[in-house]
Tab-separated table of N, CA, C and O in Angstrom:
chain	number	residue	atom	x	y	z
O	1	UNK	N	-31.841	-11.518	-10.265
O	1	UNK	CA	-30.452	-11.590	-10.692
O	1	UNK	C	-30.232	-12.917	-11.408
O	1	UNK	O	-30.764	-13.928	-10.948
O	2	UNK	N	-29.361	-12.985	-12.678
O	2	UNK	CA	-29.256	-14.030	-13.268
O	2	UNK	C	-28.098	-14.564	-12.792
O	2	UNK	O	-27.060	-14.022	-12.412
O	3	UNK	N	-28.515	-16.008	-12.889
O	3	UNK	CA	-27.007	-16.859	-12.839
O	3	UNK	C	-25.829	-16.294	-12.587
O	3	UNK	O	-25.203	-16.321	-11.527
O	4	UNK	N	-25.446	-15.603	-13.937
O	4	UNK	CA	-24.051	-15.261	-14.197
O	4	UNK	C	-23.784	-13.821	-13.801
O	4	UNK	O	-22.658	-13.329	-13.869
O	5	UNK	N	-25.028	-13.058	-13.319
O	5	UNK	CA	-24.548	-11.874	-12.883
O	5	UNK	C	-24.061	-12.226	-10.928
O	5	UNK	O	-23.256	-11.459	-10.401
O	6	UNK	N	-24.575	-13.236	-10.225
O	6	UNK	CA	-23.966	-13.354	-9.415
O	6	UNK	C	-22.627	-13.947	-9.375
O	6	UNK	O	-21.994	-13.757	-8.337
O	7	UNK	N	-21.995	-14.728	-10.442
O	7	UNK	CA	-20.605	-14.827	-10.846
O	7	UNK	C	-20.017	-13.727	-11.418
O	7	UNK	O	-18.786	-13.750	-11.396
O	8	UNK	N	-20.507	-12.821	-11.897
O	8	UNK	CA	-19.737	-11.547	-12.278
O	8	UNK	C	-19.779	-10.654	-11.208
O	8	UNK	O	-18.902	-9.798	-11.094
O	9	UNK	N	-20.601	-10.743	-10.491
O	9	UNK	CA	-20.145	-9.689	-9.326
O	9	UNK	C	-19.321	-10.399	-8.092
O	9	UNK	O	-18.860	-9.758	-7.148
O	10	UNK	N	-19.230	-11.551	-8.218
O	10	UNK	CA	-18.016	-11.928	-7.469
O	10	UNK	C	-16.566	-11.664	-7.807
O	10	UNK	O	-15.629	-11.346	-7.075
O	11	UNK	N	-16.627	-11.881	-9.106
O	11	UNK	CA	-15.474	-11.500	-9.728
O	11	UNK	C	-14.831	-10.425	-9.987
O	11	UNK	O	-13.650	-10.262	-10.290
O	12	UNK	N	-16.215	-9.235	-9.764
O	12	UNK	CA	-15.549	-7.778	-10.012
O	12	UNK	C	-15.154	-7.326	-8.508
O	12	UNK	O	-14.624	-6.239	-8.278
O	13	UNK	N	-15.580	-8.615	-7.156
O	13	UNK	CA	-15.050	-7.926	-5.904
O	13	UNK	C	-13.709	-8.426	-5.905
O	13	UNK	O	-12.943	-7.818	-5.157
O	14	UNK	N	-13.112	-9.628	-6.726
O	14	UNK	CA	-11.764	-9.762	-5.706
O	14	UNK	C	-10.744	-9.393	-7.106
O	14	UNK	O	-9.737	-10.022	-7.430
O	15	UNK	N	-11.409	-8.024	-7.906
O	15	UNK	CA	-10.684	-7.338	-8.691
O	15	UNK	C	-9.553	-6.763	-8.202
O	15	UNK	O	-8.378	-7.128	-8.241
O	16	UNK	N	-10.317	-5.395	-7.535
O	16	UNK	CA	-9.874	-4.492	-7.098
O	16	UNK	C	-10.145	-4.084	-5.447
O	16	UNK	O	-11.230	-4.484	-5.024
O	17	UNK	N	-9.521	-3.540	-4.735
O	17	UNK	CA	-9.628	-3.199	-3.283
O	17	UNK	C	-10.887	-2.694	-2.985
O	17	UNK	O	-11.642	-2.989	-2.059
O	18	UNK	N	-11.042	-1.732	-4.072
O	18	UNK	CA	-12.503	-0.714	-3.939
O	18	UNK	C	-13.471	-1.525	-4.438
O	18	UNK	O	-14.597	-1.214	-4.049
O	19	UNK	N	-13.410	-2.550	-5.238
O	19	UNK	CA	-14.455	-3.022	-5.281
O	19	UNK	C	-15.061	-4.344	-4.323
O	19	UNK	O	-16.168	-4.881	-4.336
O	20	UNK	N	-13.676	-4.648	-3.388
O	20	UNK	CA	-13.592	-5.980	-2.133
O	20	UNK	C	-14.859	-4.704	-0.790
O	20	UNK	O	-15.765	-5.033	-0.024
O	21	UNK	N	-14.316	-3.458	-1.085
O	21	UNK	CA	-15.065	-2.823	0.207
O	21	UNK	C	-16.498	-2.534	-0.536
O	21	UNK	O	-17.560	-2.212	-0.003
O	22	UNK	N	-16.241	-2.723	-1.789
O	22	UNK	CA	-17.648	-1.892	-2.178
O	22	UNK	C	-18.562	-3.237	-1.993
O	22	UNK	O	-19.655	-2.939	-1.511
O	23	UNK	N	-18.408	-4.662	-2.249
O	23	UNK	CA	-19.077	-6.017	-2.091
O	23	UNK	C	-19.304	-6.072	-0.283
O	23	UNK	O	-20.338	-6.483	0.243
O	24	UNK	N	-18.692	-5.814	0.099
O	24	UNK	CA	-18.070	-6.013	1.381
O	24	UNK	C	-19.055	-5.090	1.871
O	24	UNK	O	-19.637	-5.577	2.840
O	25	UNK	N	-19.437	-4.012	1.588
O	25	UNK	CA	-20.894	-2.797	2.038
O	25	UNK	C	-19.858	-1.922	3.060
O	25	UNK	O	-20.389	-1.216	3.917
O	26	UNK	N	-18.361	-1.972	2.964
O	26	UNK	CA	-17.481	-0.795	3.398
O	26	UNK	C	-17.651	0.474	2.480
O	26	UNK	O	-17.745	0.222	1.279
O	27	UNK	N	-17.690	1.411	2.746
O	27	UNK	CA	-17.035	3.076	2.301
O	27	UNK	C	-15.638	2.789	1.737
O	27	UNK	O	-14.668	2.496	2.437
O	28	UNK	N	-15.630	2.930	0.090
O	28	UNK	CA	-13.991	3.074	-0.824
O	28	UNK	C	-13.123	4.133	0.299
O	28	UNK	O	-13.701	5.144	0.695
O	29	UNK	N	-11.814	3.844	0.736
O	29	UNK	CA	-10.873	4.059	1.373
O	29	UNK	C	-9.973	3.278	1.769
O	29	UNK	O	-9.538	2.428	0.992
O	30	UNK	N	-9.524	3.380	2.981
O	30	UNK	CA	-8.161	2.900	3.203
O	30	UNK	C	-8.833	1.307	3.999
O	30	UNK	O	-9.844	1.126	4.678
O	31	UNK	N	-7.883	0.478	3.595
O	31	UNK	CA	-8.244	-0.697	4.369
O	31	UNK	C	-7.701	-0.904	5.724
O	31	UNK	O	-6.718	-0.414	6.279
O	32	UNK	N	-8.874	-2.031	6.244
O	32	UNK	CA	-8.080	-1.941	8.025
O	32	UNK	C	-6.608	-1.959	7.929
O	32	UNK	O	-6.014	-2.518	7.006
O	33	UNK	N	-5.760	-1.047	9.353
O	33	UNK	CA	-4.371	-0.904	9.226
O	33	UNK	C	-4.185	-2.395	10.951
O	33	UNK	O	-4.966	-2.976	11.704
O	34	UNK	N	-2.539	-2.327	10.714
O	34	UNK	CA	-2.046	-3.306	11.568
O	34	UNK	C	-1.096	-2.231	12.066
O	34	UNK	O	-0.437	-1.383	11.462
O	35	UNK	N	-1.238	-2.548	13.444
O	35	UNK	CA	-0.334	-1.857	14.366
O	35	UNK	C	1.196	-2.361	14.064
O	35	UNK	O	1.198	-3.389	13.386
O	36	UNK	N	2.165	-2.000	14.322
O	36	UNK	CA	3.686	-2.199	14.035
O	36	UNK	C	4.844	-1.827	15.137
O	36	UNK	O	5.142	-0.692	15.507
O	37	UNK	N	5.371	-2.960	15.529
O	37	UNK	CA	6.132	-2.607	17.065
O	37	UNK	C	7.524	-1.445	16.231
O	37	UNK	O	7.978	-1.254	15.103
O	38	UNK	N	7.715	-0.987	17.483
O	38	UNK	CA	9.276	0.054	16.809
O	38	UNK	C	10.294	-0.757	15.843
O	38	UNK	O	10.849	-0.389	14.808
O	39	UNK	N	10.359	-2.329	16.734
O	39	UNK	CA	11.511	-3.106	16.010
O	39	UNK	C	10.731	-3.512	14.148
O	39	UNK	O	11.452	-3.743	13.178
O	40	UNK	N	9.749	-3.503	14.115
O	40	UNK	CA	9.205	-4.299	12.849
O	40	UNK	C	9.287	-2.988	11.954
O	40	UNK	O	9.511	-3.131	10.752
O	41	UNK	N	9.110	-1.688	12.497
O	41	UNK	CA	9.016	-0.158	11.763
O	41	UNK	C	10.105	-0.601	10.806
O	41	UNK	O	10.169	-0.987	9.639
O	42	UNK	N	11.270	-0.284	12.229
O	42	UNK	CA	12.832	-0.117	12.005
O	42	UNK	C	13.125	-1.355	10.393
O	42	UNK	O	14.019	-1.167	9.568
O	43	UNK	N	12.496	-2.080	10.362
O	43	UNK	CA	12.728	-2.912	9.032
O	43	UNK	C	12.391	-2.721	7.936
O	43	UNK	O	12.838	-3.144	6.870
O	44	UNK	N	11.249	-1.801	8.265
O	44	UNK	CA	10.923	-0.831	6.344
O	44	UNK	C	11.999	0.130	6.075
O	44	UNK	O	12.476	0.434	4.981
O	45	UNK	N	12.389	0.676	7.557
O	45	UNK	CA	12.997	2.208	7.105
O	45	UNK	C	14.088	1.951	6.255
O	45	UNK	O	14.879	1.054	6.546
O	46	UNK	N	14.282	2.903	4.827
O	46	UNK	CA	15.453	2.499	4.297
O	46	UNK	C	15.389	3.610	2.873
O	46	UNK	O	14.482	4.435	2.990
O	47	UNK	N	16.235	3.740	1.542
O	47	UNK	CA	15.996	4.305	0.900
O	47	UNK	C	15.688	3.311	-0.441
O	47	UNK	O	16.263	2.231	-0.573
O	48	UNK	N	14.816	3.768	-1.301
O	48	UNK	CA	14.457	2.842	-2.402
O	48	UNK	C	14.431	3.221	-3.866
O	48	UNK	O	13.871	4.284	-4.136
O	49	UNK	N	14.945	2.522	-4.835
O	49	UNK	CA	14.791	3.522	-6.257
O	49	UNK	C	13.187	3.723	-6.593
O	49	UNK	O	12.331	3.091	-5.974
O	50	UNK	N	13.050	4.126	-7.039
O	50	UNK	CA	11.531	3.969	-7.504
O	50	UNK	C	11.233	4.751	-8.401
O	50	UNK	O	10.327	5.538	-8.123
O	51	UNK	N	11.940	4.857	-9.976
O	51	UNK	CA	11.908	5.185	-11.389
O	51	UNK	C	10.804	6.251	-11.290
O	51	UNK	O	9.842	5.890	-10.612
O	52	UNK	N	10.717	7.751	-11.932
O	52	UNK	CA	11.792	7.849	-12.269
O	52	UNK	C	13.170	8.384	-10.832
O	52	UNK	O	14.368	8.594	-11.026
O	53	UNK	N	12.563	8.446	-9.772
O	53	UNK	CA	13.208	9.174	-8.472
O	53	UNK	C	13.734	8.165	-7.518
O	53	UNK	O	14.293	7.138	-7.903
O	54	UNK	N	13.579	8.420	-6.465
O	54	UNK	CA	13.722	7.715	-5.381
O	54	UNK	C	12.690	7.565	-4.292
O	54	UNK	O	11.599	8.135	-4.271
O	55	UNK	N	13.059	6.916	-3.591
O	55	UNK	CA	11.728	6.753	-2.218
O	55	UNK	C	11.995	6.720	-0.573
O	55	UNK	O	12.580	5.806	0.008
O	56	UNK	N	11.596	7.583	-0.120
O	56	UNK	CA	12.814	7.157	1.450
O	56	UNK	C	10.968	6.843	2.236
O	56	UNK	O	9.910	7.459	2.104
O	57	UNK	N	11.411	5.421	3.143
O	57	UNK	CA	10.699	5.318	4.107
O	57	UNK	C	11.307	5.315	5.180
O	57	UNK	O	12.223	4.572	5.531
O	58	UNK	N	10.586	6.530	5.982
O	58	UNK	CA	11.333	7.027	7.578
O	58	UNK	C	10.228	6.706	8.489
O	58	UNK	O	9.048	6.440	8.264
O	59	UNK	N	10.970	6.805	9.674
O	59	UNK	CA	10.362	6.528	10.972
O	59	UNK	C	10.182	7.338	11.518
O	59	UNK	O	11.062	7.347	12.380
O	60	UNK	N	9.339	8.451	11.690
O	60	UNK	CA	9.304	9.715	12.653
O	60	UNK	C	7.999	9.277	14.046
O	60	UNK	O	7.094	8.536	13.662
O	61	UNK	N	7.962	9.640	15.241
O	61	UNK	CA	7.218	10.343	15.930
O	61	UNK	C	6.142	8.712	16.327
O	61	UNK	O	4.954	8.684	16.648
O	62	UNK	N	7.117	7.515	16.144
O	62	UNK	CA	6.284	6.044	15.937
O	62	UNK	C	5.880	5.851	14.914
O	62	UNK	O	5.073	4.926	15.008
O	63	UNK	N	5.998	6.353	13.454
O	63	UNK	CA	4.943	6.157	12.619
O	63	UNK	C	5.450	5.860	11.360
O	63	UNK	O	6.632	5.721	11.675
O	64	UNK	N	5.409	5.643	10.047
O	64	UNK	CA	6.121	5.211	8.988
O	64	UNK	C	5.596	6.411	7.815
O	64	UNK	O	4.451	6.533	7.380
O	65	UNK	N	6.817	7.247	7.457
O	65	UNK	CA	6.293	7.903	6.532
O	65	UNK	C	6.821	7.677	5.276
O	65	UNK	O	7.972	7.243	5.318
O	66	UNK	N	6.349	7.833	4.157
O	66	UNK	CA	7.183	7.982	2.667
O	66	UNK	C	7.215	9.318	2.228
O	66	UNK	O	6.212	10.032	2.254
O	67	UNK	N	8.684	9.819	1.693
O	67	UNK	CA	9.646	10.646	1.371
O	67	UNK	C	9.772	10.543	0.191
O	67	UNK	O	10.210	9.447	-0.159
O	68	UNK	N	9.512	11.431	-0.797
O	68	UNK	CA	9.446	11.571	-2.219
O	68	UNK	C	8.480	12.664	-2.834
O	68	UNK	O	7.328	12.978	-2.538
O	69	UNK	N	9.519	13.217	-3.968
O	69	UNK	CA	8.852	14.244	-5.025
O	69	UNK	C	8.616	15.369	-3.777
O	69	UNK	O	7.750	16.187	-4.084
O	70	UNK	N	9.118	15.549	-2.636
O	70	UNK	CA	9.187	16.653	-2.049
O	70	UNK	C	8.101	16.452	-1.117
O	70	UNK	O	8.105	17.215	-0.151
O	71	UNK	N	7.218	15.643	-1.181
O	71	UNK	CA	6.442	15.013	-0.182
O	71	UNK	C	6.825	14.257	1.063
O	71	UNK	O	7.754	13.454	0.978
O	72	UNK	N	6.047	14.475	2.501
O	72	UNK	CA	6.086	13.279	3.227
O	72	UNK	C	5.271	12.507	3.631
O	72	UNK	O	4.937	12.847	4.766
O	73	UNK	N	4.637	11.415	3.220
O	73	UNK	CA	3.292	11.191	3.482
O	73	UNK	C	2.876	9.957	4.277
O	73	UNK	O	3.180	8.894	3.736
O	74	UNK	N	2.280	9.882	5.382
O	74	UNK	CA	2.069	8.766	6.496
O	74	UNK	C	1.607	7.149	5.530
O	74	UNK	O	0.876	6.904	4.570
O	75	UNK	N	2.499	6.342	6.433
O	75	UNK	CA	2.225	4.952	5.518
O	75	UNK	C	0.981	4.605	6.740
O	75	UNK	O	0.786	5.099	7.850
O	76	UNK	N	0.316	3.603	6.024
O	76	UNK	CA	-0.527	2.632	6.749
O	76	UNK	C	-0.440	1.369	6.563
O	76	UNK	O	-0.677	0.972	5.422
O	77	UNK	N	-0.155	0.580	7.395
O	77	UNK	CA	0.123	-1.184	7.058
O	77	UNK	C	-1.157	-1.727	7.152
O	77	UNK	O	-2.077	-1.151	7.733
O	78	UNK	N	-1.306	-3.406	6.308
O	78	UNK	CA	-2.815	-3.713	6.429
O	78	UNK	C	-2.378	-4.820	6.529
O	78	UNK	O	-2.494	-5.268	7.670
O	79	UNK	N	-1.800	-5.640	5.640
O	79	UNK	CA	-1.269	-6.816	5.421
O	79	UNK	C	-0.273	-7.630	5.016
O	79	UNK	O	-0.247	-7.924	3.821
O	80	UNK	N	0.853	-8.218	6.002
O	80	UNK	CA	2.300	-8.727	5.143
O	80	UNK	C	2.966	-7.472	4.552
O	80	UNK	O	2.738	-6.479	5.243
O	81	UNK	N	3.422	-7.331	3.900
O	81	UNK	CA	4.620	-5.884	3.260
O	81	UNK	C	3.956	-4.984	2.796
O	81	UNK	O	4.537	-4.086	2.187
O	82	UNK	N	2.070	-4.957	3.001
O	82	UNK	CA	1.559	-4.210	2.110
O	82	UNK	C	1.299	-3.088	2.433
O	82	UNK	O	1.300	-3.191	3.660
O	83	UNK	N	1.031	-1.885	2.169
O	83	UNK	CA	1.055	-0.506	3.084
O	83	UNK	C	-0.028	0.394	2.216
O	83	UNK	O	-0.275	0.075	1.053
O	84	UNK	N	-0.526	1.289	2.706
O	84	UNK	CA	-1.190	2.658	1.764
O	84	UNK	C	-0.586	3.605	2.117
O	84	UNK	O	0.058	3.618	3.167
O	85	UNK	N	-0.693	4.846	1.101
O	85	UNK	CA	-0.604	6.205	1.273
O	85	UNK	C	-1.691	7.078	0.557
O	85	UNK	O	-2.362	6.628	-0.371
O	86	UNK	N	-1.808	8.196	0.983
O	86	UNK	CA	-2.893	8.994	0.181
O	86	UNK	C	-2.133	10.023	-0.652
O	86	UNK	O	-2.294	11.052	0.006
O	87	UNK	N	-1.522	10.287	-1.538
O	87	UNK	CA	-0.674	10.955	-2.314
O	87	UNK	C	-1.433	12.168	-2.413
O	87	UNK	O	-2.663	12.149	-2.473
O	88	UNK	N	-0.586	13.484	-2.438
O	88	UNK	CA	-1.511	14.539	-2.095
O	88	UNK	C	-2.458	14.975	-3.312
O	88	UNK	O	-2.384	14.659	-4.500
O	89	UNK	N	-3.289	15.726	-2.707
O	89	UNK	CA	-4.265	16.337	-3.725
O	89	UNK	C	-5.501	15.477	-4.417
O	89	UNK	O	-6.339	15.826	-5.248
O	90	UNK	N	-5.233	13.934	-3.593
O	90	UNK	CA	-6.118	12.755	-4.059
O	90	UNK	C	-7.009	12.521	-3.102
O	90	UNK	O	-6.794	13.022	-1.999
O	91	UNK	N	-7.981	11.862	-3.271
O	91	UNK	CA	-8.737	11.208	-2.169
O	91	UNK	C	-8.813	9.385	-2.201
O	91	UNK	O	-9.591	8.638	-1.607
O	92	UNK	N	-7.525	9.021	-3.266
O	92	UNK	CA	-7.753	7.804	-2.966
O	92	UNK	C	-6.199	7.236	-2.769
O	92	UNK	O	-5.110	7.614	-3.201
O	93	UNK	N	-6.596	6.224	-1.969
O	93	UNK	CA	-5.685	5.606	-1.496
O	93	UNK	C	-4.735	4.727	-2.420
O	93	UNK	O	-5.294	3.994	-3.236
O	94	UNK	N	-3.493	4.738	-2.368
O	94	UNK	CA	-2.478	4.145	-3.345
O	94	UNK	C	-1.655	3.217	-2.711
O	94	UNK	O	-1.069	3.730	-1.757
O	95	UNK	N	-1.314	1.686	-2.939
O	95	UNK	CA	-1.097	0.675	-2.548
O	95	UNK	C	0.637	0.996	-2.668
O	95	UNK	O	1.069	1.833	-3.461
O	96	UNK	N	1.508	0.210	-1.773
O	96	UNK	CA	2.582	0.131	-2.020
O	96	UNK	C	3.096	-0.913	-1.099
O	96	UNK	O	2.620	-1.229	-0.008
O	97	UNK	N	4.319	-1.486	-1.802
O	97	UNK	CA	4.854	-2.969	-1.279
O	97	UNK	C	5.859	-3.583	-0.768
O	97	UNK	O	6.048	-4.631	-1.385
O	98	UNK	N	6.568	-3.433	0.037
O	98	UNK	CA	7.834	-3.487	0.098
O	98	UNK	C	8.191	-4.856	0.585
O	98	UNK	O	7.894	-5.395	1.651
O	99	UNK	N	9.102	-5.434	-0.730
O	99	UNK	CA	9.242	-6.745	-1.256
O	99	UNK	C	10.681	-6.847	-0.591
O	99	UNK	O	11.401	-5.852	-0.674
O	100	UNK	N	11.221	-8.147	0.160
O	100	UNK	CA	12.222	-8.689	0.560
O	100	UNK	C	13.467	-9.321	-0.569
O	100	UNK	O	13.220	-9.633	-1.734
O	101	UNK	N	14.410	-9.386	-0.111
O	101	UNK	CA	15.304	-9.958	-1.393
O	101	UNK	C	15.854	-11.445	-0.713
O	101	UNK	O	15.525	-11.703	0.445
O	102	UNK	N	16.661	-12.356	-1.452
O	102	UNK	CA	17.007	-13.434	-0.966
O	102	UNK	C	17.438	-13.056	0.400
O	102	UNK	O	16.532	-13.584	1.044
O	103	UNK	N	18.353	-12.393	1.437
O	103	UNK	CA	18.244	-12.608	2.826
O	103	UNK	C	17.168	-11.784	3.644
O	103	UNK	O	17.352	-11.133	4.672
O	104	UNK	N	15.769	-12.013	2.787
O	104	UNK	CA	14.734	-11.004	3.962
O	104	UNK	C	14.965	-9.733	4.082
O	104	UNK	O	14.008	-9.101	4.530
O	105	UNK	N	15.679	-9.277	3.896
O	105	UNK	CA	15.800	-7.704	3.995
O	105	UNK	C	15.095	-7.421	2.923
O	105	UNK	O	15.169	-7.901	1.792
O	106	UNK	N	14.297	-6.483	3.419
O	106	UNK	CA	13.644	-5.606	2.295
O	106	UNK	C	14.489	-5.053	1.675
O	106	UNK	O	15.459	-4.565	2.256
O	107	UNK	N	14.319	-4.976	0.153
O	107	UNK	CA	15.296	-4.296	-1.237
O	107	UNK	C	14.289	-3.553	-1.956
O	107	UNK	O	14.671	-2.507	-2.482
O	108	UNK	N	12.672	-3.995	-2.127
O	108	UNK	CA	12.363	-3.422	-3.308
O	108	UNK	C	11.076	-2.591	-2.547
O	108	UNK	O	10.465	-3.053	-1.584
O	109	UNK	N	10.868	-1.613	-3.015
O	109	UNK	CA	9.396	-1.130	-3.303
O	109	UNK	C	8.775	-0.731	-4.231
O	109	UNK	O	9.068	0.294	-4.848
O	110	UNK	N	7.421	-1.773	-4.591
O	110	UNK	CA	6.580	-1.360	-5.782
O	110	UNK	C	5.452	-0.545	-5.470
O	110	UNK	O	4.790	-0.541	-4.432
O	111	UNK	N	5.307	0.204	-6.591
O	111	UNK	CA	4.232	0.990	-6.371
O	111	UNK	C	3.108	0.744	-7.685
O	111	UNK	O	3.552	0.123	-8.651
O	112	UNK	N	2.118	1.070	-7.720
O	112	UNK	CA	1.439	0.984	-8.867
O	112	UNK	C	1.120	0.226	-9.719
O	112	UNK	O	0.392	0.473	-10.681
O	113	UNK	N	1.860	-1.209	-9.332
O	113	UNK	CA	2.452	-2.429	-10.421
O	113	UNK	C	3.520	-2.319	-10.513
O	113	UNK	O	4.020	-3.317	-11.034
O	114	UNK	N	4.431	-1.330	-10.185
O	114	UNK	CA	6.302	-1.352	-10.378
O	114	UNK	C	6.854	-1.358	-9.854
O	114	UNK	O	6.692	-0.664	-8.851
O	115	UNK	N	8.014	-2.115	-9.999
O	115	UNK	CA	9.313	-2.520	-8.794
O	115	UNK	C	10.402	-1.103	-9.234
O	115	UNK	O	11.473	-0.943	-8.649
């Protein structure tokens, strides 16, 4: 391996997620999740715009789901506001963020790169 291919493959791990597990010698999927007490749930749940529709994150059964396009689909937390879902008919996992506004309350959720 040359020089610069061990600087380029560092660089292509802290690209992308799939490529942090693929350096990392993990299986592409969902990253480790963080458990979430009822009270910390209760602080995502809420409704969100999310162009062109909307987005509802609910609390059913202990668990955090997202509500949209006629879907309901289980969240997974990993890190700070950050969450996955597997959007149907996919096998890969899709990042989503739910960003606080000046008093801490969560206001925004991005998905994809978008607020």
């Amino acid at each position: 391996m040359a020089a610069g291919d061990s600087w380029r493959q560092k660089t292509r791990c802290v690209l992308t997620r799939w490529s942090i597990q693929k350096c990392e010698g993990r299986k592409p999927g969902l990253a480790a999740t963080v458990a979430m007490s009822a009270a910390e749930m209760a602080n995502y749940v809420g409704t969100y715009s999310d162009p062109p529709g909307r987005a509802e994150i609910l609390m059913r059964d202990g668990r955090l789901f997202l509500k949209e396009f006629g879907f309901t689909l289980p969240v997974s937390k990993t890190v700070d506001n950050r969450f996955f879902i597997t959007p149907p008919l996919s096998s890969q996992s899709e990042e989503i963020k739910l960003i606080p506004g000046a008093d801490n309350r969560i206001e925004y959720l991005r998905r994809a790169g978008r607020a």
